[in-house]
Amino acid sequence: MRGLFNRVVWTLFFGGVTVSLIFTLIEFQERNSHIYQVKDKKTPSDLHPAVEEGKQHLVNQAAEQGIDVVITDGLRTKQEQEALYAQGRSKEGRIVTYASGGESYHNYGLAIDFALRSDNGNVIWDRSYDGNDDGQADWMEVVEIAKGLGFEWGGDWKSFKDYPHLQMDFGLSIRELQRGLRPKPKALAEE
């Protein structure tokens, strides 16, 4: 009787473990269904379609609120990123990034930078400017629109605050992007 009891307990145990593993694999597959592997690890030549779409919505929704958003940067080559990284180090100027070539979401078409156009036509990075006179800083209104569209804001980062920076990382780290993982082109629209 004891042997039968032990077999039943072990069968139930292993059955439970198997079911648990199956559900874990299904959840992992669903969570990562928007990611694919690039064999040659080639970096993109354009913004990811969801980032491009988000950029257009950002500009349009801000315009509806009387805010003129200027996209100052999007996709960057590794060479362009290296030149920015050199600024404040081996070249004149202040440090504007801690990401060298291949270490920025810009290099993978997953980030944009923005500024505002003031009433006199100047491009500004003034986070307190209220050009639409609604009592709120236009910068923060743009940030809220961007977050609503699925962007992460560099101003929320704990260490280096990058106030003009907006990105969609699709849950991918820089290391994963360097290894060739990419979000599928329709990843945002499918969610």
Coordinates of N, CA and C in Angstrom, one line a residue:
M1 N 0.8 -1.2 0.0 CA 0.0 0.0 0.0 C 0.9 1.3 0.0
R2 N 1.9 1.2 0.8 CA 2.8 2.3 0.9 C 3.5 2.6 -0.5
G3 N 3.9 1.6 -1.2 CA 4.5 1.7 -2.5 C 3.5 2.4 -3.5
L4 N 2.3 2.0 -3.5 CA 1.3 2.6 -4.3 C 1.1 4.1 -4.0
F5 N 1.1 4.4 -2.7 CA 0.9 5.8 -2.2 C 2.1 6.6 -2.7
N6 N 3.3 6.1 -2.6 CA 4.5 6.8 -3.1 C 4.5 7.1 -4.6
R7 N 4.0 6.0 -5.4 CA 3.9 6.2 -6.8 C 2.9 7.3 -7.2
V8 N 1.8 7.3 -6.5 CA 0.7 8.3 -6.7 C 1.3 9.7 -6.4
V9 N 1.9 9.8 -5.3 CA 2.5 11.1 -4.9 C 3.5 11.6 -5.9
W10 N 4.4 10.7 -6.3 CA 5.4 11.1 -7.3 C 4.8 11.4 -8.7
T11 N 3.8 10.7 -9.1 CA 3.1 11.0 -10.3 C 2.4 12.3 -10.3
L12 N 1.8 12.6 -9.2 CA 1.1 13.9 -9.1 C 2.2 15.1 -9.0
F13 N 3.3 14.8 -8.3 CA 4.3 15.8 -8.3 C 4.9 16.1 -9.6
F14 N 5.3 15.1 -10.4 CA 5.9 15.3 -11.7 C 4.9 15.8 -12.7
G15 N 3.6 15.4 -12.5 CA 2.6 15.9 -13.4 C 2.4 17.4 -13.2
G16 N 2.4 17.8 -11.9 CA 2.3 19.2 -11.6 C 3.4 20.0 -12.1
V17 N 4.6 19.5 -12.0 CA 5.8 20.2 -12.5 C 5.7 20.3 -14.0
T18 N 5.3 19.3 -14.7 CA 5.2 19.3 -16.1 C 4.2 20.3 -16.6
V19 N 3.0 20.4 -15.9 CA 2.0 21.3 -16.3 C 2.5 22.8 -16.0
S20 N 3.2 22.9 -14.9 CA 3.8 24.2 -14.6 C 4.8 24.7 -15.6
L21 N 5.6 23.8 -16.1 CA 6.6 24.1 -17.1 C 5.9 24.5 -18.4
I22 N 4.9 23.7 -18.8 CA 4.2 24.0 -20.0 C 3.6 25.4 -20.0
F23 N 3.0 25.8 -18.9 CA 2.4 27.1 -18.8 C 3.5 28.2 -18.8
T24 N 4.6 27.9 -18.1 CA 5.7 28.9 -18.1 C 6.3 29.1 -19.6
L25 N 6.4 28.0 -20.3 CA 6.9 28.1 -21.7 C 5.9 28.9 -22.6
I26 N 4.6 28.6 -22.4 CA 3.6 29.4 -23.2 C 3.6 30.9 -22.8
E27 N 3.7 31.2 -21.5 CA 3.8 32.6 -21.1 C 5.1 33.3 -21.7
F28 N 6.2 32.5 -21.7 CA 7.5 33.1 -22.2 C 7.3 33.3 -23.7
Q29 N 6.7 32.4 -24.4 CA 6.5 32.6 -25.8 C 5.6 33.7 -26.2
E30 N 4.5 33.9 -25.4 CA 3.6 35.0 -25.6 C 4.3 36.3 -25.3
R31 N 5.1 36.4 -24.2 CA 5.8 37.6 -23.8 C 6.8 38.0 -24.8
N32 N 7.4 37.0 -25.5 CA 8.5 37.3 -26.4 C 8.1 37.1 -27.9
S33 N 6.8 37.1 -28.2 CA 6.4 36.8 -29.6 C 6.6 38.1 -30.4
H34 N 6.9 39.2 -29.9 CA 7.2 40.4 -30.7 C 8.7 40.6 -31.0
I35 N 9.5 39.6 -30.7 CA 10.9 39.7 -30.8 C 11.4 38.6 -31.8
Y36 N 12.4 39.0 -32.7 CA 13.0 38.1 -33.6 C 14.5 38.3 -33.6
Q37 N 15.2 37.3 -34.1 CA 16.7 37.3 -34.2 C 17.2 37.7 -35.6
V38 N 18.1 38.6 -35.6 CA 18.7 39.0 -36.9 C 20.0 38.2 -37.0
K39 N 20.2 37.5 -38.1 CA 21.4 36.7 -38.2 C 22.7 37.5 -38.4
D40 N 22.7 38.6 -39.1 CA 23.9 39.3 -39.4 C 24.1 40.4 -38.4
K41 N 23.2 40.6 -37.4 CA 23.3 41.7 -36.4 C 23.4 43.1 -37.0
K42 N 23.0 43.2 -38.2 CA 23.0 44.5 -38.9 C 22.1 45.5 -38.2
T43 N 22.5 46.7 -38.0 CA 21.7 47.7 -37.4 C 20.7 48.3 -38.4
P44 N 19.5 48.7 -37.9 CA 18.5 49.2 -38.8 C 18.9 50.4 -39.6
S45 N 18.2 50.7 -40.7 CA 18.5 51.9 -41.5 C 17.4 53.0 -41.3
D46 N 16.3 52.6 -40.5 CA 15.2 53.5 -40.3 C 14.7 53.3 -38.9
L47 N 13.9 54.3 -38.4 CA 13.2 54.1 -37.2 C 12.3 52.9 -37.2
H48 N 12.2 52.2 -36.1 CA 11.2 51.1 -36.1 C 9.8 51.6 -36.4
P49 N 9.0 50.9 -37.2 CA 7.7 51.4 -37.6 C 6.8 51.9 -36.4
A50 N 6.9 51.3 -35.3 CA 6.1 51.7 -34.1 C 6.6 53.0 -33.5
V51 N 7.9 53.2 -33.6 CA 8.6 54.4 -33.1 C 8.2 55.6 -34.1
E52 N 8.3 55.3 -35.4 CA 8.0 56.3 -36.4 C 6.5 56.7 -36.3
E53 N 5.6 55.7 -36.1 CA 4.2 56.0 -35.9 C 4.0 56.8 -34.6
G54 N 4.6 56.4 -33.5 CA 4.5 57.2 -32.3 C 5.0 58.6 -32.4
K55 N 6.1 58.8 -33.2 CA 6.7 60.1 -33.4 C 5.7 61.0 -34.1
Q56 N 5.0 60.5 -35.1 CA 4.0 61.2 -35.9 C 2.8 61.6 -35.0
H57 N 2.3 60.6 -34.2 CA 1.2 60.9 -33.3 C 1.6 61.9 -32.2
L58 N 2.9 61.9 -31.8 CA 3.3 62.8 -30.8 C 3.3 64.2 -31.3
V59 N 3.8 64.4 -32.5 CA 3.9 65.8 -33.1 C 2.4 66.3 -33.4
N60 N 1.6 65.4 -33.9 CA 0.2 65.8 -34.2 C -0.6 66.1 -32.9
Q61 N -0.5 65.2 -31.9 CA -1.3 65.5 -30.7 C -0.8 66.7 -30.0
A62 N 0.5 67.0 -30.0 CA 1.0 68.2 -29.4 C 0.5 69.4 -30.1
A63 N 0.5 69.3 -31.4 CA 0.0 70.5 -32.3 C -1.4 70.8 -31.9
E64 N -2.2 69.7 -31.7 CA -3.6 70.0 -31.3 C -3.7 70.7 -30.0
Q65 N -2.7 70.7 -29.2 CA -2.7 71.4 -27.9 C -1.9 72.7 -28.0
G66 N -1.6 73.1 -29.3 CA -0.9 74.4 -29.5 C 0.6 74.3 -29.2
I67 N 1.2 73.1 -29.2 CA 2.6 73.0 -29.0 C 3.3 72.5 -30.2
D68 N 4.4 73.2 -30.6 CA 5.1 72.8 -31.8 C 6.3 72.0 -31.4
V69 N 6.2 70.7 -31.6 CA 7.3 69.8 -31.3 C 8.3 69.6 -32.5
V70 N 9.6 69.7 -32.2 CA 10.6 69.5 -33.3 C 11.3 68.2 -32.9
I71 N 11.4 67.2 -33.8 CA 12.1 66.0 -33.6 C 13.6 66.3 -34.0
T72 N 14.5 66.3 -33.1 CA 15.8 66.8 -33.3 C 16.8 65.6 -33.7
D73 N 16.3 64.4 -33.4 CA 17.2 63.2 -33.7 C 16.3 62.0 -33.7
G74 N 16.8 61.0 -34.4 CA 16.1 59.7 -34.5 C 17.1 58.6 -34.6
L75 N 17.1 57.9 -35.7 CA 18.1 56.9 -35.9 C 19.5 57.5 -36.0
R76 N 20.5 56.9 -35.3 CA 21.9 57.4 -35.4 C 22.8 56.2 -35.8
T77 N 23.7 56.4 -36.6 CA 24.7 55.4 -36.9 C 25.7 55.3 -35.7
K78 N 26.4 54.2 -35.6 CA 27.4 54.0 -34.6 C 28.4 55.1 -34.6
Q79 N 28.8 55.6 -35.8 CA 29.8 56.6 -36.0 C 29.2 58.0 -35.4
E80 N 28.0 58.2 -35.7 CA 27.4 59.5 -35.1 C 27.3 59.4 -33.6
Q81 N 27.0 58.2 -33.1 CA 26.9 58.0 -31.6 C 28.3 58.2 -31.0
E82 N 29.4 57.7 -31.7 CA 30.7 57.9 -31.2 C 31.1 59.3 -31.2
A83 N 30.7 60.1 -32.2 CA 31.0 61.5 -32.2 C 30.3 62.3 -31.0
L84 N 29.1 61.9 -30.8 CA 28.4 62.5 -29.6 C 29.1 62.1 -28.3
Y85 N 29.5 60.8 -28.2 CA 30.2 60.3 -27.0 C 31.5 61.1 -26.8
A86 N 32.2 61.4 -27.8 CA 33.4 62.2 -27.7 C 33.3 63.6 -27.2
Q87 N 32.1 64.1 -27.4 CA 31.8 65.5 -26.9 C 31.9 65.6 -25.4
G88 N 32.7 66.5 -25.0 CA 33.0 66.7 -23.5 C 34.1 65.8 -23.0
R89 N 34.6 64.9 -23.9 CA 35.7 64.0 -23.5 C 36.9 64.4 -24.3
S90 N 37.0 63.9 -25.5 CA 38.1 64.2 -26.4 C 37.8 65.4 -27.3
K91 N 36.6 65.9 -27.3 CA 36.2 67.0 -28.2 C 35.6 68.1 -27.3
E92 N 35.5 69.3 -27.8 CA 35.0 70.4 -27.0 C 33.5 70.2 -26.7
G93 N 33.0 70.8 -25.7 CA 31.6 70.8 -25.4 C 31.3 70.1 -24.1
R94 N 30.0 70.0 -23.7 CA 29.6 69.3 -22.5 C 29.2 67.9 -22.8
I95 N 29.3 67.0 -21.9 CA 28.9 65.6 -22.1 C 27.4 65.6 -22.3
V96 N 26.9 65.0 -23.4 CA 25.5 64.9 -23.7 C 25.0 63.4 -23.7
T97 N 26.0 62.5 -23.6 CA 25.6 61.0 -23.6 C 26.6 60.2 -22.9
Y98 N 26.2 59.1 -22.3 CA 27.1 58.2 -21.7 C 27.1 56.9 -22.5
A99 N 26.5 56.9 -23.7 CA 26.4 55.7 -24.5 C 27.3 55.9 -25.7
S100 N 28.2 55.0 -25.9 CA 29.1 55.0 -27.1 C 28.4 54.3 -28.2
G101 N 29.1 54.2 -29.4 CA 28.5 53.6 -30.5 C 28.0 52.2 -30.3
G102 N 26.8 51.9 -30.6 CA 26.2 50.6 -30.4 C 25.5 50.4 -29.1
E103 N 25.6 51.4 -28.2 CA 25.1 51.3 -26.9 C 23.9 52.2 -26.6
S104 N 23.3 52.8 -27.7 CA 22.2 53.7 -27.6 C 21.0 53.1 -28.3
Y105 N 19.8 53.3 -27.8 CA 18.6 52.8 -28.5 C 18.4 53.6 -29.8
H106 N 19.1 54.7 -29.9 CA 19.1 55.5 -31.2 C 19.7 54.6 -32.3
N107 N 20.7 53.9 -32.0 CA 21.5 53.0 -32.9 C 20.6 51.9 -33.5
Y108 N 19.5 51.6 -32.9 CA 18.6 50.5 -33.3 C 17.3 51.0 -33.8
G109 N 17.1 52.3 -34.0 CA 15.9 52.9 -34.5 C 14.8 52.9 -33.5
L110 N 15.1 52.9 -32.2 CA 14.1 52.7 -31.1 C 14.0 54.0 -30.3
A111 N 14.6 55.1 -30.7 CA 14.6 56.3 -29.9 C 14.6 57.6 -30.7
I112 N 14.0 58.6 -30.2 CA 14.0 59.9 -30.8 C 14.3 61.0 -29.7
D113 N 14.8 62.1 -30.1 CA 15.0 63.3 -29.2 C 14.1 64.4 -29.7
F114 N 13.6 65.2 -28.8 CA 12.7 66.3 -29.2 C 13.1 67.6 -28.6
A115 N 12.6 68.7 -29.1 CA 12.7 70.0 -28.6 C 11.4 70.7 -28.9
L116 N 11.3 72.0 -28.6 CA 10.1 72.8 -28.8 C 10.4 73.9 -29.8
R117 N 9.5 74.4 -30.6 CA 9.7 75.6 -31.3 C 8.9 76.7 -30.7
S118 N 9.6 77.8 -30.3 CA 8.9 78.9 -29.6 C 8.1 79.7 -30.6
D119 N 7.4 80.7 -30.0 CA 6.6 81.5 -30.9 C 7.4 82.3 -31.9
N120 N 8.6 82.6 -31.5 CA 9.5 83.4 -32.5 C 10.2 82.5 -33.5
G121 N 9.9 81.2 -33.4 CA 10.5 80.3 -34.4 C 11.8 79.6 -34.0
N122 N 12.3 79.9 -32.8 CA 13.6 79.3 -32.3 C 13.3 77.9 -31.8
V123 N 14.2 77.0 -32.0 CA 14.2 75.7 -31.4 C 14.8 75.8 -30.0
I124 N 14.0 75.4 -29.0 CA 14.4 75.5 -27.6 C 14.3 74.2 -26.8
W125 N 15.1 74.1 -25.7 CA 15.0 73.0 -24.8 C 14.6 73.5 -23.4
D126 N 13.8 74.5 -23.4 CA 13.4 75.1 -22.1 C 12.2 74.3 -21.6
R127 N 12.5 73.6 -20.5 CA 11.5 72.7 -19.9 C 10.4 73.5 -19.1
S128 N 10.5 74.8 -19.0 CA 9.5 75.6 -18.3 C 8.7 76.5 -19.2
Y129 N 9.0 76.5 -20.5 CA 8.3 77.3 -21.5 C 6.9 76.9 -21.6
D130 N 6.0 77.9 -21.6 CA 4.5 77.7 -21.7 C 4.0 78.5 -22.9
G131 N 4.3 78.0 -24.1 CA 4.0 78.7 -25.3 C 2.5 78.7 -25.6
N132 N 1.8 77.7 -25.1 CA 0.3 77.7 -25.4 C -0.5 78.3 -24.3
D133 N 0.2 78.9 -23.3 CA -0.4 79.7 -22.2 C -1.5 79.0 -21.5
D134 N -1.3 77.7 -21.2 CA -2.3 77.0 -20.5 C -1.9 76.7 -19.0
G135 N -0.8 77.4 -18.6 CA -0.4 77.3 -17.2 C 0.4 76.0 -16.9
Q136 N 0.7 75.2 -17.9 CA 1.6 74.0 -17.8 C 2.8 74.2 -18.7
A137 N 3.9 73.6 -18.3 CA 5.1 73.6 -19.1 C 4.8 72.8 -20.3
D138 N 5.0 73.3 -21.5 CA 4.8 72.6 -22.8 C 5.6 71.3 -22.8
W139 N 6.9 71.4 -22.3 CA 7.8 70.2 -22.2 C 7.1 69.0 -21.6
M140 N 6.5 69.3 -20.4 CA 5.9 68.2 -19.6 C 4.6 67.7 -20.3
E141 N 3.9 68.6 -21.0 CA 2.7 68.2 -21.7 C 3.1 67.2 -22.8
V142 N 4.2 67.5 -23.5 CA 4.7 66.6 -24.6 C 5.2 65.3 -24.0
V143 N 5.8 65.3 -22.8 CA 6.2 64.1 -22.1 C 5.0 63.2 -21.8
E144 N 4.0 63.8 -21.3 CA 2.8 63.0 -21.0 C 2.1 62.4 -22.2
I145 N 2.1 63.2 -23.3 CA 1.6 62.6 -24.6 C 2.4 61.4 -25.0
A146 N 3.8 61.6 -24.9 CA 4.7 60.5 -25.3 C 4.5 59.3 -24.5
K147 N 4.4 59.4 -23.2 CA 4.2 58.3 -22.3 C 2.9 57.6 -22.7
G148 N 1.8 58.3 -23.0 CA 0.6 57.8 -23.4 C 0.7 57.0 -24.7
L149 N 1.7 57.3 -25.5 CA 1.9 56.6 -26.8 C 2.8 55.4 -26.6
G150 N 3.3 55.2 -25.4 CA 4.2 54.0 -25.2 C 5.7 54.3 -25.1
F151 N 6.0 55.6 -25.1 CA 7.4 56.0 -25.0 C 7.9 56.0 -23.5
E152 N 9.1 55.6 -23.3 CA 9.8 55.8 -22.0 C 10.6 57.2 -22.1
W153 N 10.5 58.0 -21.1 CA 11.2 59.3 -21.1 C 12.5 59.2 -20.3
G154 N 13.5 59.7 -21.0 CA 14.9 59.8 -20.3 C 14.9 60.7 -19.1
G155 N 14.0 61.6 -18.9 CA 13.9 62.4 -17.7 C 13.5 61.6 -16.5
D156 N 13.0 60.4 -16.6 CA 12.6 59.6 -15.5 C 13.7 58.7 -15.0
W157 N 14.8 58.7 -15.7 CA 16.0 57.8 -15.4 C 16.6 58.3 -14.1
K158 N 17.1 57.3 -13.3 CA 17.7 57.6 -12.0 C 19.0 58.3 -12.1
S159 N 19.9 57.8 -13.0 CA 21.2 58.4 -13.1 C 21.2 59.6 -14.0
F160 N 21.7 59.4 -15.2 CA 21.9 60.5 -16.2 C 20.5 60.8 -16.7
K161 N 20.0 62.0 -16.4 CA 18.7 62.5 -16.9 C 18.9 63.0 -18.3
D162 N 18.1 62.4 -19.3 CA 18.2 62.8 -20.7 C 16.8 63.3 -21.1
Y163 N 16.6 64.6 -20.8 CA 15.3 65.2 -20.9 C 14.7 65.2 -22.3
P164 N 15.5 65.3 -23.4 CA 14.9 65.3 -24.7 C 14.6 63.9 -25.3
H165 N 15.1 62.9 -24.5 CA 15.1 61.5 -25.1 C 13.8 60.7 -24.8
L166 N 13.3 60.1 -25.9 CA 12.1 59.2 -25.8 C 12.5 57.9 -26.5
Q167 N 12.1 56.8 -25.9 CA 12.4 55.5 -26.5 C 11.3 54.5 -26.3
M168 N 11.3 53.5 -27.2 CA 10.5 52.3 -27.0 C 11.5 51.1 -27.1
D169 N 11.7 50.4 -26.0 CA 12.7 49.3 -26.0 C 12.1 48.0 -26.2
F170 N 10.7 47.8 -26.2 CA 10.0 46.6 -26.4 C 10.5 45.5 -25.4
G171 N 11.1 45.9 -24.3 CA 11.6 44.9 -23.3 C 13.0 44.4 -23.6
L172 N 13.6 45.0 -24.6 CA 15.0 44.5 -25.0 C 16.0 45.4 -24.4
S173 N 17.1 44.8 -23.9 CA 18.2 45.5 -23.4 C 19.2 45.8 -24.5
I174 N 20.1 46.8 -24.3 CA 21.1 47.1 -25.3 C 21.9 45.8 -25.6
R175 N 22.2 45.0 -24.6 CA 23.0 43.8 -24.9 C 22.3 42.8 -25.8
E176 N 21.0 42.7 -25.6 CA 20.2 41.9 -26.5 C 20.1 42.4 -27.9
L177 N 20.0 43.7 -28.0 CA 20.0 44.3 -29.4 C 21.4 44.1 -30.0
Q178 N 22.5 44.2 -29.2 CA 23.8 44.0 -29.8 C 24.0 42.5 -30.2
R179 N 23.3 41.6 -29.6 CA 23.4 40.2 -30.0 C 22.5 39.9 -31.2
G180 N 21.7 40.9 -31.6 CA 20.9 40.7 -32.8 C 19.4 40.5 -32.6
L181 N 18.9 40.6 -31.4 CA 17.5 40.5 -31.2 C 16.9 41.9 -31.6
R182 N 15.7 41.8 -32.2 CA 15.0 43.0 -32.7 C 13.5 42.8 -32.4
P183 N 12.8 43.9 -32.2 CA 11.3 43.8 -32.1 C 10.8 43.7 -33.5
K184 N 9.8 42.9 -33.7 CA 9.1 42.7 -35.0 C 8.6 44.0 -35.4
P185 N 8.5 44.3 -36.7 CA 8.0 45.5 -37.2 C 6.6 45.9 -36.8
K186 N 5.7 44.9 -36.5 CA 4.3 45.2 -36.2 C 4.1 45.0 -34.7
A187 N 5.2 45.0 -33.9 CA 5.1 44.7 -32.4 C 4.1 45.6 -31.7
L188 N 4.1 46.8 -31.9 CA 3.2 47.7 -31.2 C 1.7 47.6 -31.6
A189 N 1.5 47.4 -32.9 CA 0.1 47.3 -33.4 C -0.5 46.0 -33.0
E190 N 0.3 45.0 -32.7 CA -0.3 43.7 -32.4 C -0.7 43.6 -30.9
E191 N -0.2 44.5 -30.1 CA -0.5 44.5 -28.6 C -1.8 45.0 -28.3

